[in-house]
Amino acid sequence: MTTSKRRYHITTFGCQMNKADSERMAGVLEDMGFEWSEDPNHANVILYNTCTIRDNAEQKVYSYLGRQAKRKHENPDLTLIVAGCVAQQEGEALLRRVPELDLVMGPQHANRLQDLLQQVFDGNQVVATEQVHIMEDITKPRRDSTVTAWVNVIYGCNERCTYCVVPNVRGVEQSRTPEAIRADIIELSQQGYKEVTLLGQNIDAYGRDLPGVTPEGRNLHTLTDLLYYVHDVPGIERIRFATSHPRYFTERLIKACAELPKVCEHFHIPFQSGDNEVLKLMARGYTHEKYRRIIDTIRQYMPDASISADAIVGFPTETEAQFENTLKLAGDIGFDLLNTAAYSPRPGTPAAVWDSQLSEETKSDRLQRLNHLVNIKAAERSQRYMGRIEEVLVEDQNPKDKTQVMGRIRGNRLTFFAGDIKELKGKSVKVRITEVRPFSLTGEPVALCGMKK
Ligand code: SAH
Ligand code: SF4
Ligand code: F3S
């Protein structure tokens, strides 16, 4: 083996938080002199950044790992890393299951990858899963896009939804300071980025752990204040944020979004269930009436706002009538996008051991019925764009049609139109929508938008 060309490969599973962590870990590896290898079979360091939100997400990791563990027998120089939420959940147990592993590291350790790898290169098998305070890091992430970027705002989750592993694997909430966040965004703008997405499991809970209160007794630092604080960074044209929890979504935040021109009119606010009894058992801390009021208020201020959400079907004890309340909520609101999932019992969560689990058959039947409705509603919602002129921020070439470019409208639907990526990447283009599908659009360019500050 030559050491001159050290290559790494990262496969990322799961949510945007994991994608952002992977970009940071890739930055660390590049700083250490590794080069990206698209093909894991040509890499000396393979990192799986894993997800354990549902059982099928976790199983996928084991099948990938199995293949590389075999390869390691022929190639002992190969370094195998499991990072992310499966690593945190399983810890040492992962080493027993896959003894070929060199490093098991939880999500809070992403910024420490260099140190941990050094220990591996010194001949150790390393497990890093203790709860730590996440350090501000100075490494430059290797970002997938040159147009849009993630910005971590709050790590962890302080909720205790009875189905969810996230608090176990991501730890307690840690908000970054407004100054650190703004500094990141300024740097991104200097590198030419046009859009930032502020990230957190419950982004609207931002700032609760930061010191200071206003004279009225409100937290000094909230997502609303943060949006005002970062809004004027020149060059950044769009600001998004995800994921929002209904419990913390205030009218003050809605007003700010309506008032601040860069904040896009798209809100991802999972409701999980449309039934109050189920919501209570899930420990979500709101009713379907409260959820509806939030959406009504958003639509009062921003009638055209896109609304997306997550929902779970087949939670333990869910009756047919309760499931129908979820259908009713999905039908009444008319989501632009709804991520649906059948409930999956997760180790270490309260609901997993309740004896009122539903059959796989019932769960998959409900999932299909909900998905059917979701498609109909999304198609209806897409209709409003027909013939309209929308602003598209161009991100890439359409991989399926090289004569087209693609990007998102402010409302977040992916939109395709004819154009040359070399000319248009990172540009905002006014596009007349000529074709609509439930989750994407096609159009023709009308004009390049003026330079914005
Ligand atoms: N913090 C966000 C969601 C994070 S997890 C929130 O509270 O809304 C992403 C989604 O995975 C959740 O919204 C939920 O719909 C789904 N999910 C989480 N645990 C699940 C489980 N055990 N089974 C099925 N879906 C689950
Ligand atoms: Fe999981 Fe609930 Fe936290 Fe969301 S708010 S990450 S669903 S525990
Ligand atoms: Fe999965 Fe971890 Fe995200 S469990 S959904 S990768 S926080």
Tab-separated table of C-alpha atoms and ligand atoms in Angstrom:
chain	number	residue	atom	x	y	z
A	1	MET	CA	0.000	0.000	0.000
A	2	THR	CA	1.322	3.446	-0.822
A	3	THR	CA	0.557	6.148	1.671
A	4	SER	CA	1.017	8.970	-0.794
A	5	LYS	CA	-2.554	8.858	-2.028
A	6	ARG	CA	-4.843	8.498	0.925
A	7	ARG	CA	-8.473	8.446	-0.034
A	8	TYR	CA	-11.662	8.599	1.977
A	9	HIS	CA	-15.282	7.845	1.342
A	10	ILE	CA	-18.305	8.905	3.393
A	11	THR	CA	-21.791	7.457	3.045
A	12	THR	CA	-24.439	9.492	4.840
A	13	PHE	CA	-27.788	8.219	6.071
A	14	GLY	CA	-30.543	10.136	7.834
A	15	CYS	CA	-31.413	13.764	8.275
A	16	GLN	CA	-29.927	17.164	7.420
A	17	MET	CA	-28.084	17.182	10.733
A	18	ASN	CA	-26.133	14.147	9.561
A	19	LYS	CA	-25.512	15.724	6.158
A	20	ALA	CA	-24.072	18.805	7.843
A	21	ASP	CA	-21.920	16.641	10.156
A	22	SER	CA	-20.635	14.667	7.166
A	23	GLU	CA	-19.588	17.864	5.418
A	24	ARG	CA	-17.651	18.880	8.523
A	25	MET	CA	-15.993	15.470	8.873
A	26	ALA	CA	-15.075	15.534	5.168
A	27	GLY	CA	-13.449	18.923	5.832
A	28	VAL	CA	-11.382	17.399	8.643
A	29	LEU	CA	-10.254	14.519	6.423
A	30	GLU	CA	-9.267	16.868	3.609
A	31	ASP	CA	-7.288	18.966	6.082
A	32	MET	CA	-5.484	15.768	7.030
A	33	GLY	CA	-4.528	15.260	3.379
A	34	PHE	CA	-7.144	12.725	2.336
A	35	GLU	CA	-8.793	12.936	-1.077
A	36	TRP	CA	-12.429	12.141	-1.793
A	37	SER	CA	-13.116	8.809	-3.469
A	38	GLU	CA	-16.560	8.337	-4.975
A	39	ASP	CA	-16.094	4.580	-4.893
A	40	PRO	CA	-15.766	3.203	-1.344
A	41	ASN	CA	-13.790	0.263	-2.746
A	42	HIS	CA	-10.946	2.634	-3.638
A	43	ALA	CA	-10.812	4.352	-0.249
A	44	ASN	CA	-8.403	3.793	2.664
A	45	VAL	CA	-10.811	5.377	5.136
A	46	ILE	CA	-14.504	4.587	4.958
A	47	LEU	CA	-16.916	6.419	7.187
A	48	TYR	CA	-20.591	5.575	7.576
A	49	ASN	CA	-22.551	8.410	9.115
A	50	THR	CA	-25.560	6.553	10.372
A	51	CYS	CA	-29.218	7.006	11.303
A	52	THR	CA	-31.301	5.014	13.763
A	53	ILE	CA	-34.626	6.831	13.581
A	54	ARG	CA	-36.400	3.677	12.356
A	55	ASP	CA	-35.354	0.059	12.295
A	56	ASN	CA	-34.970	-0.059	8.496
A	57	ALA	CA	-32.544	2.886	8.596
A	58	GLU	CA	-30.384	0.986	11.075
A	59	GLN	CA	-30.497	-2.308	9.180
A	60	LYS	CA	-29.290	-0.594	6.015
A	61	VAL	CA	-26.101	0.376	7.845
A	62	TYR	CA	-25.365	-3.211	8.833
A	63	SER	CA	-25.645	-4.458	5.284
A	64	TYR	CA	-23.214	-1.779	4.036
A	65	LEU	CA	-20.841	-2.471	6.905
A	66	GLY	CA	-20.838	-6.216	6.330
A	67	ARG	CA	-19.430	-5.760	2.836
A	68	GLN	CA	-16.583	-3.497	3.941
A	69	ALA	CA	-15.764	-5.652	6.976
A	70	LYS	CA	-15.147	-8.533	4.544
A	71	ARG	CA	-12.911	-6.326	2.425
A	72	LYS	CA	-10.865	-5.497	5.484
A	73	HIS	CA	-9.761	-9.111	5.766
A	74	GLU	CA	-7.955	-8.766	2.438
A	75	ASN	CA	-6.869	-5.206	3.109
A	76	PRO	CA	-5.903	-4.679	6.759
A	77	ASP	CA	-4.889	-1.051	6.073
A	78	LEU	CA	-8.485	-0.128	5.545
A	79	THR	CA	-9.872	2.099	8.308
A	80	LEU	CA	-13.559	1.569	9.062
A	81	ILE	CA	-15.542	4.198	10.946
A	82	VAL	CA	-19.136	4.260	12.111
A	83	ALA	CA	-20.246	7.752	13.096
A	84	GLY	CA	-23.637	9.253	13.829
A	85	CYS	CA	-26.708	7.993	15.599
A	86	VAL	CA	-26.272	4.185	15.330
A	87	ALA	CA	-22.764	4.648	16.736
A	88	GLN	CA	-24.161	6.609	19.666
A	89	GLN	CA	-26.998	4.165	20.268
A	90	GLU	CA	-24.928	0.992	20.067
A	91	GLY	CA	-21.485	2.124	21.272
A	92	GLU	CA	-19.307	-0.805	22.338
A	93	ALA	CA	-21.958	-3.280	21.217
A	94	LEU	CA	-21.128	-2.312	17.643
A	95	LEU	CA	-17.555	-3.503	18.112
A	96	ARG	CA	-18.811	-6.861	19.291
A	97	ARG	CA	-21.092	-7.093	16.303
A	98	VAL	CA	-18.489	-5.878	13.799
A	99	PRO	CA	-15.021	-6.455	15.314
A	100	GLU	CA	-13.373	-5.110	12.132
A	101	LEU	CA	-14.404	-1.578	13.104
A	102	ASP	CA	-11.666	0.897	14.026
A	103	LEU	CA	-13.705	3.784	15.309
A	104	VAL	CA	-17.228	4.223	16.671
A	105	MET	CA	-18.089	7.874	17.260
A	106	GLY	CA	-21.331	9.598	18.273
A	107	PRO	CA	-22.590	12.760	16.555
A	108	GLN	CA	-21.299	15.028	19.303
A	109	HIS	CA	-17.777	13.939	18.414
A	110	ALA	CA	-17.880	14.887	14.720
A	111	ASN	CA	-15.570	17.865	15.285
A	112	ARG	CA	-13.024	15.619	17.027
A	113	LEU	CA	-12.501	13.283	14.091
A	114	GLN	CA	-8.832	14.179	13.637
A	115	ASP	CA	-7.928	13.377	17.270
A	116	LEU	CA	-9.888	10.161	17.184
A	117	LEU	CA	-8.312	9.043	13.928
A	118	GLN	CA	-4.881	9.746	15.334
A	119	GLN	CA	-5.650	7.328	18.155
A	120	VAL	CA	-6.690	4.758	15.565
A	121	PHE	CA	-3.473	5.257	13.570
A	122	ASP	CA	-1.593	4.755	16.843
A	123	GLY	CA	-3.048	1.266	16.919
A	124	ASN	CA	-6.189	1.628	19.050
A	125	GLN	CA	-9.766	0.604	18.531
A	126	VAL	CA	-11.703	3.663	19.673
A	127	VAL	CA	-15.233	4.293	20.971
A	128	ALA	CA	-16.237	7.932	21.505
A	129	THR	CA	-19.803	8.191	22.712
A	130	GLU	CA	-19.701	10.151	25.970
A	131	GLN	CA	-21.839	13.297	26.185
A	132	VAL	CA	-19.712	16.336	25.481
A	133	HIS	CA	-20.135	20.019	24.961
A	134	ILE	CA	-19.840	20.506	21.210
A	135	MET	CA	-16.832	22.656	20.476
A	136	GLU	CA	-16.930	25.489	17.992
A	137	ASP	CA	-14.605	24.246	15.309
A	138	ILE	CA	-12.375	25.996	12.883
A	139	THR	CA	-12.230	23.342	10.189
A	140	LYS	CA	-13.785	24.288	6.862
A	141	PRO	CA	-16.510	21.827	5.906
A	142	ARG	CA	-16.289	20.248	2.476
A	143	ARG	CA	-19.733	21.240	1.269
A	144	ASP	CA	-21.654	19.389	-1.411
A	145	SER	CA	-23.102	22.559	-2.897
A	146	THR	CA	-21.504	25.880	-3.772
A	147	VAL	CA	-24.861	27.660	-3.735
A	148	THR	CA	-26.757	26.504	-0.651
A	149	ALA	CA	-25.300	25.678	2.755
A	150	TRP	CA	-26.398	24.262	6.103
A	151	VAL	CA	-25.647	26.236	9.229
A	152	ASN	CA	-25.973	24.454	12.570
A	153	VAL	CA	-27.801	26.626	15.029
A	154	ILE	CA	-28.879	24.313	17.831
A	155	TYR	CA	-27.686	20.769	18.509
A	156	GLY	CA	-29.601	18.097	20.411
A	157	CYS	CA	-33.176	17.869	21.631
A	158	ASN	CA	-34.771	18.399	25.049
A	159	GLU	CA	-38.137	16.866	24.149
A	160	ARG	CA	-39.058	13.348	25.139
A	161	CYS	CA	-41.437	12.169	22.432
A	162	THR	CA	-42.203	8.622	23.502
A	163	TYR	CA	-41.321	7.066	20.124
A	164	CYS	CA	-38.078	8.880	19.400
A	165	VAL	CA	-34.384	8.008	19.801
A	166	VAL	CA	-33.060	11.455	18.960
A	167	PRO	CA	-32.711	12.764	22.554
A	168	ASN	CA	-30.777	9.578	23.432
A	169	VAL	CA	-28.389	9.889	20.528
A	170	ARG	CA	-28.046	13.645	20.051
A	171	GLY	CA	-28.023	14.718	23.688
A	172	VAL	CA	-29.407	17.882	25.277
A	173	GLU	CA	-29.921	21.159	23.463
A	174	GLN	CA	-26.835	23.268	22.845
A	175	SER	CA	-27.402	26.564	21.057
A	176	ARG	CA	-24.525	28.214	19.277
A	177	THR	CA	-24.083	31.898	19.975
A	178	PRO	CA	-25.644	34.392	17.550
A	179	GLU	CA	-22.147	35.775	16.938
A	180	ALA	CA	-20.736	32.388	15.871
A	181	ILE	CA	-23.724	31.774	13.595
A	182	ARG	CA	-23.471	35.199	11.989
A	183	ALA	CA	-19.733	34.742	11.472
A	184	ASP	CA	-20.439	31.473	9.627
A	185	ILE	CA	-23.018	33.137	7.403
A	186	ILE	CA	-20.695	36.050	6.601
A	187	GLU	CA	-18.009	33.594	5.605
A	188	LEU	CA	-20.439	31.657	3.431
A	189	SER	CA	-21.489	34.859	1.678
A	190	GLN	CA	-17.839	35.687	1.021
A	191	GLN	CA	-17.425	32.266	-0.554
A	192	GLY	CA	-20.348	33.028	-2.869
A	193	TYR	CA	-23.143	31.069	-1.192
A	194	LYS	CA	-26.610	32.469	-1.862
A	195	GLU	CA	-28.831	30.468	0.452
A	196	VAL	CA	-28.458	29.236	4.029
A	197	THR	CA	-30.614	26.762	5.915
A	198	LEU	CA	-30.416	27.130	9.664
A	199	LEU	CA	-30.503	23.692	11.245
A	200	GLY	CA	-31.765	22.196	14.461
A	201	GLN	CA	-33.941	19.262	15.567
A	202	ASN	CA	-36.237	21.864	17.101
A	203	ILE	CA	-34.903	25.024	15.601
A	204	ASP	CA	-37.602	27.208	17.102
A	205	ALA	CA	-36.387	26.161	20.578
A	206	TYR	CA	-33.163	28.018	19.760
A	207	GLY	CA	-31.612	30.055	22.532
A	208	ARG	CA	-33.384	28.573	25.555
A	209	ASP	CA	-30.049	27.479	26.956
A	210	LEU	CA	-28.305	30.804	26.310
A	211	PRO	CA	-28.103	33.349	29.135
A	212	GLY	CA	-30.147	36.549	29.342
A	213	VAL	CA	-33.793	37.649	29.499
A	214	THR	CA	-35.565	40.743	28.186
A	215	PRO	CA	-37.281	43.209	30.566
A	216	GLU	CA	-40.554	41.366	29.805
A	217	GLY	CA	-38.986	38.122	30.973
A	218	ARG	CA	-38.639	36.578	27.513
A	219	ASN	CA	-35.464	34.782	26.512
A	220	LEU	CA	-33.039	37.244	25.025
A	221	HIS	CA	-32.091	34.811	22.293
A	222	THR	CA	-34.828	33.262	20.185
A	223	LEU	CA	-34.974	32.093	16.585
A	224	THR	CA	-36.924	35.275	15.799
A	225	ASP	CA	-34.145	37.453	17.188
A	226	LEU	CA	-31.565	35.364	15.375
A	227	LEU	CA	-33.349	35.879	12.035
A	228	TYR	CA	-33.280	39.658	12.543
A	229	TYR	CA	-29.651	39.445	13.617
A	230	VAL	CA	-28.367	37.574	10.560
A	231	HIS	CA	-30.752	38.953	7.966
A	232	ASP	CA	-28.597	41.764	6.638
A	233	VAL	CA	-25.548	39.688	5.670
A	234	PRO	CA	-24.901	40.942	2.127
A	235	GLY	CA	-24.857	38.412	-0.708
A	236	ILE	CA	-27.077	35.902	1.080
A	237	GLU	CA	-30.371	36.028	-0.800
A	238	ARG	CA	-32.390	33.369	0.959
A	239	ILE	CA	-32.716	32.096	4.507
A	240	ARG	CA	-34.528	28.888	5.443
A	241	PHE	CA	-34.785	27.018	8.717
A	242	ALA	CA	-35.764	23.502	9.808
A	243	THR	CA	-37.160	21.616	11.697
A	244	SER	CA	-39.803	23.520	13.654
A	245	HIS	CA	-41.698	22.124	16.629
A	246	PRO	CA	-45.324	23.284	16.968
A	247	ARG	CA	-44.789	23.905	20.645
A	248	TYR	CA	-42.338	26.756	20.019
A	249	PHE	CA	-43.741	28.245	16.818
A	250	THR	CA	-44.839	31.737	17.884
A	251	GLU	CA	-46.787	34.470	16.133
A	252	ARG	CA	-43.765	36.670	16.662
A	253	LEU	CA	-41.717	34.242	14.563
A	254	ILE	CA	-44.401	34.156	11.866
A	255	LYS	CA	-44.460	37.969	11.731
A	256	ALA	CA	-40.690	38.075	11.399
A	257	CYS	CA	-40.794	35.609	8.500
A	258	ALA	CA	-43.448	37.715	6.762
A	259	GLU	CA	-41.474	40.896	7.342
A	260	LEU	CA	-37.976	39.731	6.453
A	261	PRO	CA	-37.647	39.489	2.666
A	262	LYS	CA	-34.873	36.873	2.623
A	263	VAL	CA	-36.747	34.373	4.782
A	264	CYS	CA	-38.459	31.957	2.387
A	265	GLU	CA	-42.167	31.218	2.757
A	266	HIS	CA	-41.682	27.552	3.482
A	267	PHE	CA	-42.197	25.960	6.877
A	268	HIS	CA	-41.481	22.400	7.923
A	269	ILE	CA	-43.542	21.737	11.041
A	270	PRO	CA	-44.137	18.051	11.827
A	271	PHE	CA	-47.509	17.264	13.441
A	272	GLN	CA	-47.025	13.455	13.817
A	273	SER	CA	-50.710	12.738	14.474
A	274	GLY	CA	-54.050	14.466	13.973
A	275	ASP	CA	-55.550	12.896	17.081
A	276	ASN	CA	-55.321	14.529	20.508
A	277	GLU	CA	-55.207	11.282	22.477
A	278	VAL	CA	-52.362	9.958	20.323
A	279	LEU	CA	-50.536	13.294	20.541
A	280	LYS	CA	-50.785	13.059	24.310
A	281	LEU	CA	-49.362	9.532	24.359
A	282	MET	CA	-46.586	10.730	22.069
A	283	ALA	CA	-45.897	13.527	24.612
A	284	ARG	CA	-45.887	16.141	21.871
A	285	GLY	CA	-47.277	18.929	24.049
A	286	TYR	CA	-49.907	20.343	21.655
A	287	THR	CA	-53.335	19.519	20.256
A	288	HIS	CA	-54.411	19.315	16.640
A	289	GLU	CA	-56.384	22.539	17.246
A	290	LYS	CA	-53.189	24.330	18.241
A	291	TYR	CA	-51.417	22.956	15.170
A	292	ARG	CA	-54.234	24.180	12.922
A	293	ARG	CA	-54.078	27.622	14.533
A	294	ILE	CA	-50.366	27.858	13.726
A	295	ILE	CA	-50.969	27.030	10.073
A	296	ASP	CA	-53.929	29.451	9.929
A	297	THR	CA	-51.739	32.212	11.337
A	298	ILE	CA	-48.964	31.486	8.856
A	299	ARG	CA	-51.505	31.652	6.037
A	300	GLN	CA	-52.944	34.922	7.343
A	301	TYR	CA	-49.542	36.552	7.151
A	302	MET	CA	-48.275	34.660	4.083
A	303	PRO	CA	-51.232	33.270	2.101
A	304	ASP	CA	-48.987	31.457	-0.369
A	305	ALA	CA	-46.661	29.806	2.177
A	306	SER	CA	-45.652	26.197	1.552
A	307	ILE	CA	-46.221	23.904	4.473
A	308	SER	CA	-44.522	20.563	4.937
A	309	ALA	CA	-44.544	18.160	7.858
A	310	ASP	CA	-43.834	14.659	9.151
A	311	ALA	CA	-46.446	12.195	10.371
A	312	ILE	CA	-46.360	8.749	11.945
A	313	VAL	CA	-49.065	6.135	11.443
A	314	GLY	CA	-49.693	3.064	13.553
A	315	PHE	CA	-48.421	4.430	16.860
A	316	PRO	CA	-49.244	1.951	19.671
A	317	THR	CA	-52.981	2.069	20.570
A	318	GLU	CA	-53.892	4.104	17.451
A	319	THR	CA	-57.432	3.125	16.459
A	320	GLU	CA	-58.918	3.367	12.980
A	321	ALA	CA	-60.889	6.430	14.079
A	322	GLN	CA	-57.741	8.063	15.456
A	323	PHE	CA	-55.881	7.343	12.235
A	324	GLU	CA	-58.762	8.955	10.350
A	325	ASN	CA	-58.128	12.114	12.366
A	326	THR	CA	-54.632	12.147	10.869
A	327	LEU	CA	-56.141	11.742	7.402
A	328	LYS	CA	-58.536	14.564	8.193
A	329	LEU	CA	-55.767	16.907	9.316
A	330	ALA	CA	-53.681	16.093	6.233
A	331	GLY	CA	-56.733	16.653	4.027
A	332	ASP	CA	-57.795	19.899	5.701
A	333	ILE	CA	-54.357	21.510	5.691
A	334	GLY	CA	-53.253	20.371	2.244
A	335	PHE	CA	-49.532	19.917	2.692
A	336	ASP	CA	-47.058	20.733	-0.031
A	337	LEU	CA	-45.063	17.768	1.205
A	338	LEU	CA	-45.681	15.294	4.003
A	339	ASN	CA	-43.028	12.774	5.074
A	340	THR	CA	-44.884	9.766	6.358
A	341	ALA	CA	-43.651	6.744	8.270
A	342	ALA	CA	-45.040	3.652	9.913
A	343	TYR	CA	-44.262	3.636	13.611
A	344	SER	CA	-41.088	1.684	14.338
A	345	PRO	CA	-40.364	0.619	17.947
A	346	ARG	CA	-36.916	1.912	18.919
A	347	PRO	CA	-34.691	0.571	21.686
A	348	GLY	CA	-34.608	2.740	24.777
A	349	THR	CA	-37.858	4.603	24.020
A	350	PRO	CA	-40.964	4.294	26.207
A	351	ALA	CA	-43.488	3.378	23.485
A	352	ALA	CA	-41.363	0.452	22.277
A	353	VAL	CA	-42.280	-1.617	25.325
A	354	TRP	CA	-45.980	-0.820	25.454
A	355	ASP	CA	-47.998	-3.948	24.838
A	356	SER	CA	-50.430	-2.221	22.488
A	357	GLN	CA	-48.321	-2.475	19.320
A	358	LEU	CA	-50.208	-2.645	16.033
A	359	SER	CA	-49.611	-5.305	13.402
A	360	GLU	CA	-47.286	-4.577	10.482
A	361	GLU	CA	-50.266	-5.132	8.235
A	362	THR	CA	-52.355	-2.411	9.876
A	363	LYS	CA	-49.413	-0.029	9.831
A	364	SER	CA	-48.640	-0.544	6.179
A	365	ASP	CA	-52.313	-0.293	5.210
A	366	ARG	CA	-52.581	3.070	7.002
A	367	LEU	CA	-49.318	4.261	5.512
A	368	GLN	CA	-50.577	3.520	2.005
A	369	ARG	CA	-53.863	5.283	2.599
A	370	LEU	CA	-52.136	8.357	3.983
A	371	ASN	CA	-49.587	8.411	1.150
A	372	HIS	CA	-52.381	8.256	-1.387
A	373	LEU	CA	-53.956	11.370	0.121
A	374	VAL	CA	-50.580	13.112	0.410
A	375	ASN	CA	-50.021	12.735	-3.334
A	376	ILE	CA	-53.449	14.062	-4.211
A	377	LYS	CA	-53.019	17.072	-1.940
A	378	ALA	CA	-49.495	17.841	-3.124
A	379	ALA	CA	-50.713	17.706	-6.738
A	380	GLU	CA	-53.504	20.148	-5.859
A	381	ARG	CA	-51.037	22.447	-4.131
A	382	SER	CA	-48.746	22.372	-7.183
A	383	GLN	CA	-51.573	23.613	-9.410
A	384	ARG	CA	-51.321	27.101	-7.956
A	385	TYR	CA	-47.944	27.552	-9.640
A	386	MET	CA	-49.192	26.861	-13.171
A	387	GLY	CA	-48.499	29.878	-15.387
A	388	ARG	CA	-46.989	31.851	-12.529
A	389	ILE	CA	-43.571	33.476	-12.578
A	390	GLU	CA	-41.392	32.147	-9.771
A	391	GLU	CA	-37.851	32.942	-8.717
A	392	VAL	CA	-35.569	29.907	-9.003
A	393	LEU	CA	-32.126	29.853	-7.383
A	394	VAL	CA	-30.124	27.575	-9.692
A	395	GLU	CA	-28.178	24.873	-7.848
A	396	ASP	CA	-27.202	22.279	-10.432
A	397	GLN	CA	-27.642	20.614	-13.746
A	398	ASN	CA	-30.644	18.300	-14.035
A	399	PRO	CA	-28.860	14.913	-13.807
A	400	LYS	CA	-31.540	13.363	-16.024
A	401	ASP	CA	-31.442	16.034	-18.741
A	402	LYS	CA	-28.171	17.878	-19.296
A	403	THR	CA	-29.894	20.627	-21.289
A	404	GLN	CA	-31.718	21.663	-18.129
A	405	VAL	CA	-30.728	23.244	-14.849
A	406	MET	CA	-32.532	22.856	-11.549
A	407	GLY	CA	-33.096	24.808	-8.393
A	408	ARG	CA	-35.771	25.664	-5.895
A	409	ILE	CA	-38.474	28.273	-5.802
A	410	ARG	CA	-38.872	30.168	-2.538
A	411	GLY	CA	-41.656	27.742	-1.621
A	412	ASN	CA	-39.052	24.952	-1.939
A	413	ARG	CA	-40.392	22.943	-4.904
A	414	LEU	CA	-37.629	21.645	-7.121
A	415	THR	CA	-37.923	23.347	-10.538
A	416	PHE	CA	-36.332	22.492	-13.883
A	417	PHE	CA	-35.816	24.715	-16.913
A	418	ALA	CA	-33.652	24.845	-20.040
A	419	GLY	CA	-30.284	26.492	-19.444
A	420	ASP	CA	-26.542	26.189	-19.195
A	421	ILE	CA	-25.306	25.381	-15.702
A	422	LYS	CA	-21.946	27.069	-16.311
A	423	GLU	CA	-23.734	30.338	-16.833
A	424	LEU	CA	-26.537	29.977	-14.334
A	425	LYS	CA	-25.166	28.249	-11.241
A	426	GLY	CA	-25.922	30.381	-8.192
A	427	LYS	CA	-28.089	32.802	-10.175
A	428	SER	CA	-31.677	33.668	-9.386
A	429	VAL	CA	-33.820	33.366	-12.483
A	430	LYS	CA	-37.426	34.328	-13.041
A	431	VAL	CA	-39.138	31.292	-14.515
A	432	ARG	CA	-42.654	30.912	-15.929
A	433	ILE	CA	-44.063	27.602	-14.725
A	434	THR	CA	-45.371	25.519	-17.609
A	435	GLU	CA	-45.689	22.048	-16.089
A	436	VAL	CA	-46.573	20.951	-12.591
A	437	ARG	CA	-46.100	17.630	-10.827
A	438	PRO	CA	-46.952	16.915	-7.164
A	439	PHE	CA	-43.449	17.624	-5.869
A	440	SER	CA	-41.653	19.406	-8.726
A	441	LEU	CA	-42.180	21.918	-11.524
A	442	THR	CA	-40.874	22.718	-14.995
A	443	GLY	CA	-40.756	26.161	-16.554
A	444	GLU	CA	-39.140	28.510	-19.001
A	445	PRO	CA	-36.766	31.314	-18.055
A	446	VAL	CA	-38.128	34.835	-18.376
A	447	ALA	CA	-35.333	36.963	-16.909
A	448	LEU	CA	-32.353	36.970	-14.641
A	449	CYS	CA	-33.276	38.594	-11.332
A	450	GLY	CA	-31.516	41.843	-10.449
A	451	MET	CA	-28.518	41.755	-8.146
A	452	LYS	CA	-29.789	41.762	-4.618
A	453	LYS	CA	-28.166	43.001	-1.503
B	1	SAH	N1	-37.415	17.029	15.718
B	1	SAH	C1	-38.355	16.803	14.712
B	1	SAH	C2	-38.251	15.474	14.012
B	1	SAH	C3	-37.033	14.657	14.102
B	1	SAH	S1	-37.075	12.975	13.648
B	1	SAH	C4	-39.742	16.912	15.331
B	1	SAH	O1	-39.925	16.809	16.503
B	1	SAH	O2	-40.672	17.049	14.601
B	1	SAH	C5	-37.761	13.000	12.012
B	1	SAH	C6	-39.069	12.292	11.896
B	1	SAH	O3	-38.917	10.903	12.044
B	1	SAH	C7	-40.099	12.658	12.950
B	1	SAH	O4	-40.749	13.845	12.643
B	1	SAH	C8	-41.024	11.475	12.934
B	1	SAH	O5	-42.087	11.684	12.045
B	1	SAH	C9	-40.141	10.336	12.435
B	1	SAH	N2	-39.895	9.358	13.508
B	1	SAH	C10	-39.191	9.551	14.630
B	1	SAH	N3	-39.203	8.426	15.387
B	1	SAH	C11	-39.930	7.513	14.706
B	1	SAH	C12	-40.300	6.154	14.970
B	1	SAH	N4	-39.933	5.531	16.086
B	1	SAH	N5	-41.050	5.513	14.046
B	1	SAH	C13	-41.437	6.144	12.911
B	1	SAH	N6	-41.116	7.408	12.624
B	1	SAH	C14	-40.371	8.092	13.513
B	2	SF4	FE1	-37.603	13.320	18.452
B	2	SF4	FE2	-39.556	14.643	19.574
B	2	SF4	FE3	-37.040	15.546	19.746
B	2	SF4	FE4	-38.333	15.638	17.431
B	2	SF4	S1	-38.897	16.742	19.298
B	2	SF4	S2	-36.264	14.944	17.768
B	2	SF4	S3	-39.555	13.801	17.472
B	2	SF4	S4	-37.876	13.702	20.672
B	3	F3S	FE1	-31.466	9.811	12.012
B	3	F3S	FE2	-29.934	10.780	13.863
B	3	F3S	FE3	-31.090	12.392	12.143
B	3	F3S	S1	-31.348	9.131	14.113
B	3	F3S	S2	-32.957	11.336	11.626
B	3	F3S	S3	-29.588	10.870	11.675
B	3	F3S	S4	-30.725	12.791	14.279
